[in-house]
Short mmCIF file of C-alpha atoms and ligand atoms in Angstrom, two decimals:
data_model
loop_
_atom_site.label_atom_id
_atom_site.label_comp_id
_atom_site.label_asym_id
_atom_site.label_seq_id
_atom_site.Cartn_x
_atom_site.Cartn_y
_atom_site.Cartn_z
CA MET P 1 0.33 -0.27 -0.07
CA THR P 2 1.97 3.21 -1.09
CA SER P 3 -0.83 6.13 -1.20
CA PRO P 4 -1.26 8.83 -1.29
CA THR P 5 1.73 9.67 -3.36
CA PRO P 6 3.91 12.64 -1.90
CA SER P 7 2.61 14.80 -5.10
CA THR P 8 -0.85 14.60 -4.15
CA SER P 9 -2.70 17.67 -4.23
CA GLY P 10 -5.81 16.29 -2.26
CA LEU P 11 -8.38 17.29 -4.92
CA THR P 12 -9.86 13.81 -4.89
CA THR P 13 -10.37 13.72 -1.02
CA ALA P 14 -11.58 17.46 -1.10
CA ARG P 15 -14.20 16.24 -3.84
CA MET P 16 -15.70 13.18 -2.04
CA LEU P 17 -15.58 14.90 1.41
CA ALA P 18 -17.41 17.73 -0.38
CA ALA P 19 -20.16 15.76 -1.96
CA ALA P 20 -20.94 13.94 1.42
CA HIS P 21 -20.90 17.17 3.55
CA PRO P 22 -22.03 20.26 1.37
CA GLN P 23 -22.58 22.60 4.29
CA ALA P 24 -18.99 21.95 6.10
CA LYS P 25 -16.57 24.81 5.04
CA LEU P 26 -13.14 23.08 3.68
CA PRO P 27 -10.08 24.40 2.23
CA CYS P 28 -9.26 24.60 -1.54
CA PRO P 29 -6.46 21.96 -2.08
CA VAL P 30 -5.13 24.20 -5.05
CA CYS P 31 -4.72 28.03 -3.18
CA ALA P 32 -5.78 27.10 0.42
CA VAL P 33 -8.76 29.52 0.57
CA SER P 34 -11.72 28.54 2.86
CA LEU P 35 -15.05 27.95 0.97
CA ARG P 36 -18.06 26.19 1.69
CA ALA P 37 -18.36 22.24 0.19
CA LYS P 38 -20.77 23.15 -1.99
CA ASN P 39 -19.08 25.75 -3.55
CA LEU P 40 -16.27 24.01 -4.12
CA ASP P 41 -16.34 22.57 -7.36
CA LYS P 42 -17.33 25.62 -9.17
CA HIS P 43 -14.77 27.27 -7.19
CA LEU P 44 -12.10 25.09 -8.76
CA ALA P 45 -13.51 25.59 -12.16
CA THR P 46 -13.66 29.00 -12.46
CA ALA P 47 -10.53 29.54 -10.60
CA HIS P 48 -8.11 26.47 -11.17
CA LYS P 49 -10.00 25.34 -14.71
CA SER P 50 -10.73 22.29 -12.67
CA GLN P 51 -7.25 21.32 -12.41
CA ALA P 52 -4.70 20.60 -9.54
CA PRO P 53 -1.37 20.61 -10.39
CA ALA P 54 1.29 18.17 -8.50
CA LEU P 55 2.67 18.91 -5.67
CA ALA P 56 5.74 18.34 -4.05
CA TRP P 57 5.47 18.59 -0.54
CA VAL P 58 8.68 20.65 0.22
CA GLY P 59 9.24 23.47 2.77
CA ILE P 60 12.04 25.30 4.45
CA ASP P 61 14.00 23.48 6.49
CA ARG P 62 14.01 25.35 10.18
CA ARG P 63 16.10 23.72 11.64
CA MET P 64 19.51 24.00 9.69
CA MET P 65 19.81 27.65 11.36
CA GLY P 66 20.82 25.57 14.75
CA ALA P 67 22.71 23.14 12.50
CA SER P 68 24.84 26.12 10.95
CA ILE P 69 25.30 28.11 14.26
CA GLY P 70 26.85 24.30 15.67
CA ALA P 71 29.03 24.12 12.90
CA LEU P 72 30.12 27.41 13.05
CA VAL P 73 31.09 27.19 16.64
CA ALA P 74 32.55 23.52 16.30
CA THR P 75 34.89 25.31 13.30
CA ILE P 76 35.93 28.38 15.77
CA ILE P 77 36.53 26.02 18.53
CA ILE P 78 38.53 23.59 15.89
CA LEU P 79 40.44 26.56 14.46
CA GLY P 80 41.51 27.35 17.79
CA ILE P 81 42.74 24.89 19.04
CA VAL P 82 44.79 24.19 16.11
CA LEU P 83 45.87 27.64 16.63
CA ALA P 84 47.01 27.44 19.80
CA SER P 85 48.72 24.73 19.64
CA SER P 86 50.74 25.41 16.19
CA ASP P 87 53.52 28.29 16.71
CA LEU P 88 53.11 30.44 13.80
CA LYS P 89 56.45 32.17 14.50
CA SER P 90 57.72 29.46 12.36
CA ASP P 91 57.47 30.07 9.06
CA GLU P 92 56.77 26.12 8.56
CA ALA P 93 53.75 26.38 10.84
CA ARG P 94 52.21 29.24 9.13
CA THR P 95 52.18 27.73 5.72
CA MET P 96 50.29 24.66 7.09
CA VAL P 97 47.58 26.31 8.82
CA LEU P 98 47.03 29.34 7.15
CA PRO P 99 45.16 28.05 4.19
CA PHE P 100 42.62 26.44 6.45
CA LEU P 101 41.54 29.29 7.79
CA PRO P 102 38.94 30.24 4.73
CA VAL P 103 37.33 27.04 6.01
CA ILE P 104 35.72 29.19 8.58
CA PHE P 105 33.54 30.48 5.83
CA ILE P 106 31.93 27.30 5.23
CA PRO P 107 29.63 27.48 7.97
CA LEU P 108 29.51 31.47 7.61
CA VAL P 109 28.07 30.81 4.60
CA MET P 110 25.21 28.24 5.37
CA LEU P 111 23.92 30.38 8.39
CA LEU P 112 23.19 33.04 5.58
CA MET P 113 21.43 30.12 3.41
CA ALA P 114 19.97 29.12 6.43
CA ALA P 115 18.23 32.54 7.63
CA SER P 116 17.57 33.20 4.09
CA GLY P 117 15.25 29.99 4.17
CA ARG P 118 17.46 28.02 1.04
CA PHE P 119 17.78 24.58 2.66
CA LYS P 120 14.95 22.49 1.80
CA ALA P 121 13.25 19.73 3.75
CA ARG P 122 11.20 17.28 2.30
CA ILE P 123 7.37 15.43 3.73
CA SER P 124 6.36 12.05 1.91
CA VAL P 125 3.95 9.22 2.73
CA THR P 126 4.98 5.49 1.94
CA GLY P 127 2.08 2.92 3.63
CA ASP P 128 1.44 4.40 6.72
CA ALA P 129 4.78 6.04 7.19
CA LEU P 130 5.13 9.63 6.98
CA ARG P 131 8.95 10.97 6.49
CA LEU P 132 10.82 14.14 6.87
CA ARG P 133 14.01 14.76 5.11
CA ARG P 134 15.65 17.43 6.43
CA THR P 135 19.17 18.57 7.23
CA LEU P 136 21.01 18.32 3.27
CA GLY P 137 18.44 14.82 3.35
CA LEU P 138 21.11 13.71 5.90
CA ARG P 139 18.20 13.50 8.50
CA GLU P 140 15.06 11.64 8.40
CA ARG P 141 12.27 11.32 11.09
CA VAL P 142 9.16 9.20 10.63
CA VAL P 143 6.28 9.33 12.41
CA ARG P 144 3.70 6.31 12.19
CA LEU P 145 0.20 6.82 11.15
CA PRO P 146 -2.20 6.95 12.55
CA ALA P 147 -0.80 9.90 14.66
CA SER P 148 -1.80 12.25 17.67
CA ILE P 149 -2.81 15.35 15.51
CA GLU P 150 -1.88 18.80 17.66
CA ILE P 151 -2.60 22.29 16.72
CA GLY P 152 -1.46 25.73 17.70
CA ARG P 153 0.06 28.92 17.02
CA MET P 154 3.68 29.28 15.46
CA THR P 155 6.10 31.77 16.84
CA GLU P 156 9.42 33.37 16.00
CA THR P 157 12.26 35.33 18.13
CA ARG P 158 12.17 38.98 16.33
CA GLY P 159 14.57 38.98 14.00
CA ASN P 160 15.25 35.19 13.97
CA ALA P 161 14.02 34.57 10.74
CA ALA P 162 16.38 36.55 8.39
CA LEU P 163 20.13 38.18 9.25
CA SER P 164 18.72 40.87 7.18
CA THR P 165 16.63 42.24 10.18
CA TYR P 166 19.81 41.79 12.46
CA THR P 167 20.40 45.80 12.87
CA ASP P 168 16.53 46.32 13.94
CA GLU P 169 17.05 43.47 16.74
CA MET P 170 19.47 45.62 17.93
CA HIS P 171 16.88 48.34 19.34
CA VAL P 172 14.44 45.86 20.25
CA ASP P 173 13.86 43.39 23.38
CA ASP P 174 15.90 40.01 23.42
CA GLY P 175 13.86 36.90 22.86
CA LYS P 176 10.38 39.07 22.15
CA GLU P 177 8.39 36.51 20.22
CA GLU P 178 5.81 37.59 18.00
CA LEU P 179 3.19 35.23 15.90
CA VAL P 180 3.85 34.22 12.40
CA GLY P 181 1.80 31.49 11.36
CA THR P 182 0.30 28.29 12.61
CA TYR P 183 2.09 24.83 13.13
CA LEU P 184 0.50 21.24 12.76
CA ARG P 185 2.26 18.58 14.95
CA LEU P 186 2.16 15.27 14.13
CA GLY P 187 3.20 12.39 16.79
CA ALA P 188 3.74 13.00 20.32
CA GLY P 189 7.25 14.75 21.53
CA ARG P 190 10.14 14.80 20.27
CA ALA P 191 9.61 11.94 17.77
CA GLY P 192 7.03 14.16 16.73
CA MET P 193 6.72 16.00 13.34
CA ILE P 194 6.41 19.50 13.11
CA ILE P 195 4.60 21.45 10.71
CA GLY P 196 4.83 25.20 10.34
CA CYS P 197 2.79 27.58 7.86
CA ARG P 198 2.55 31.37 7.76
CA GLN P 199 -0.73 31.35 5.09
CA LYS P 200 -3.92 31.42 7.25
CA THR P 201 -5.40 28.06 5.94
CA GLY P 202 -8.16 27.83 8.68
CA PHE P 203 -7.77 24.52 10.18
CA ARG P 204 -10.03 24.80 13.45
CA HIS P 205 -13.19 25.76 11.36
CA HIS P 206 -12.70 22.54 8.79
CA TRP P 207 -11.97 20.08 10.85
CA ASP P 208 -13.73 18.10 13.51
CA PRO P 209 -12.05 18.79 17.47
CA LYS P 210 -12.51 14.97 17.83
CA GLY P 211 -9.36 14.29 15.54
CA TRP P 212 -7.48 16.93 16.73
CA ARG P 213 -6.31 18.79 19.96
CA ALA P 214 -5.05 22.52 20.81
CA GLY P 215 -1.48 22.76 21.34
CA PRO P 216 0.71 25.51 23.31
CA ALA P 217 2.42 28.15 21.33
CA TYR P 218 5.32 26.95 19.74
CA ASN P 219 8.56 28.92 18.72
CA GLY P 220 9.99 27.72 14.98
CA CYS P 221 9.16 24.42 13.08
CA ASP P 222 11.20 21.56 11.34
CA ILE P 223 9.74 22.50 8.27
CA GLU P 224 7.84 25.23 6.98
CA VAL P 225 5.62 24.81 3.74
CA LYS P 226 3.35 26.56 1.79
CA GLY P 227 -1.00 27.04 2.38
CA PRO P 228 -1.54 24.38 -0.38
CA ILE P 229 0.99 21.66 1.07
CA LEU P 230 -0.30 22.35 4.86
CA VAL P 231 -4.07 21.36 3.11
CA ALA P 232 -2.66 18.83 1.37
CA ILE P 233 -1.54 17.37 4.41
CA GLU P 234 -4.92 18.09 6.04
CA TYR P 235 -6.63 16.05 3.15
CA MET P 236 -4.13 13.47 3.34
CA LEU P 237 -4.72 12.66 7.14
CA ALA P 238 -8.99 13.03 6.39
CA GLU P 239 -8.27 10.37 3.59
CA ARG P 240 -6.99 7.83 6.69
CA GLY P 241 -9.86 9.03 8.56
CA LEU P 242 -8.10 10.89 11.16
CA LEU P 243 -9.50 14.01 10.25
CA SER P 244 -13.10 14.97 9.26
CA PRO P 245 -14.95 18.12 8.58
CA ARG P 246 -16.78 20.16 10.73
CA THR P 247 -20.72 19.79 10.68
CA ASP P 248 -21.58 22.13 13.70
ZN1 ZN H 1 -8.54 27.91 -4.92
#
């Protein structure tokens, strides 16, 4: 059993749910706006020509920032040890050590790339395994479905998202958190997977609270995706009976 594929937009499931619950509100599987279910077909026809383009479940790897800072600190420590233990007054040591100094630029470039969201993470589904590949594909987290579903507010420490706001950060309160979007946590605790989204998808208005619980505000996420990808993941969970439309 290998369905749905990661490119699934949720269109088929959305149509099935809309037919079964015409009065419910559902997210459009293409643009993620909230709609009355009975209007879904009309919206798909007029706004999207009844087509849902293939959707790769790819987003920003939000854990690469920490990994890059770790790499930078480790590089500085190693270079420090090397420099301290070598006698740089001797020409021989200088020719040995100095060529390695530019190594420090590797984690610096990583840090800049992480801050601008260049590192990507990917979610895929195979059978009952939901996989998150991140940290340049080196790390994988697997959540077995069915899993607990938690939804909450995603916050961000001001100035953390991009280094370009670093100068602003110097003039604001340290560690001030601001609300930037929503997170969906699948699975509990450290083994869980936290999917963040800045676009409003109306999760609480669409899905019966029997299938999910409200979680506390959380700083950051594992992967940050665009609205239609979060909606596609919601429909994948609905297809498996883990979420059902709100009918109240
Ligand atoms: Zn739409």
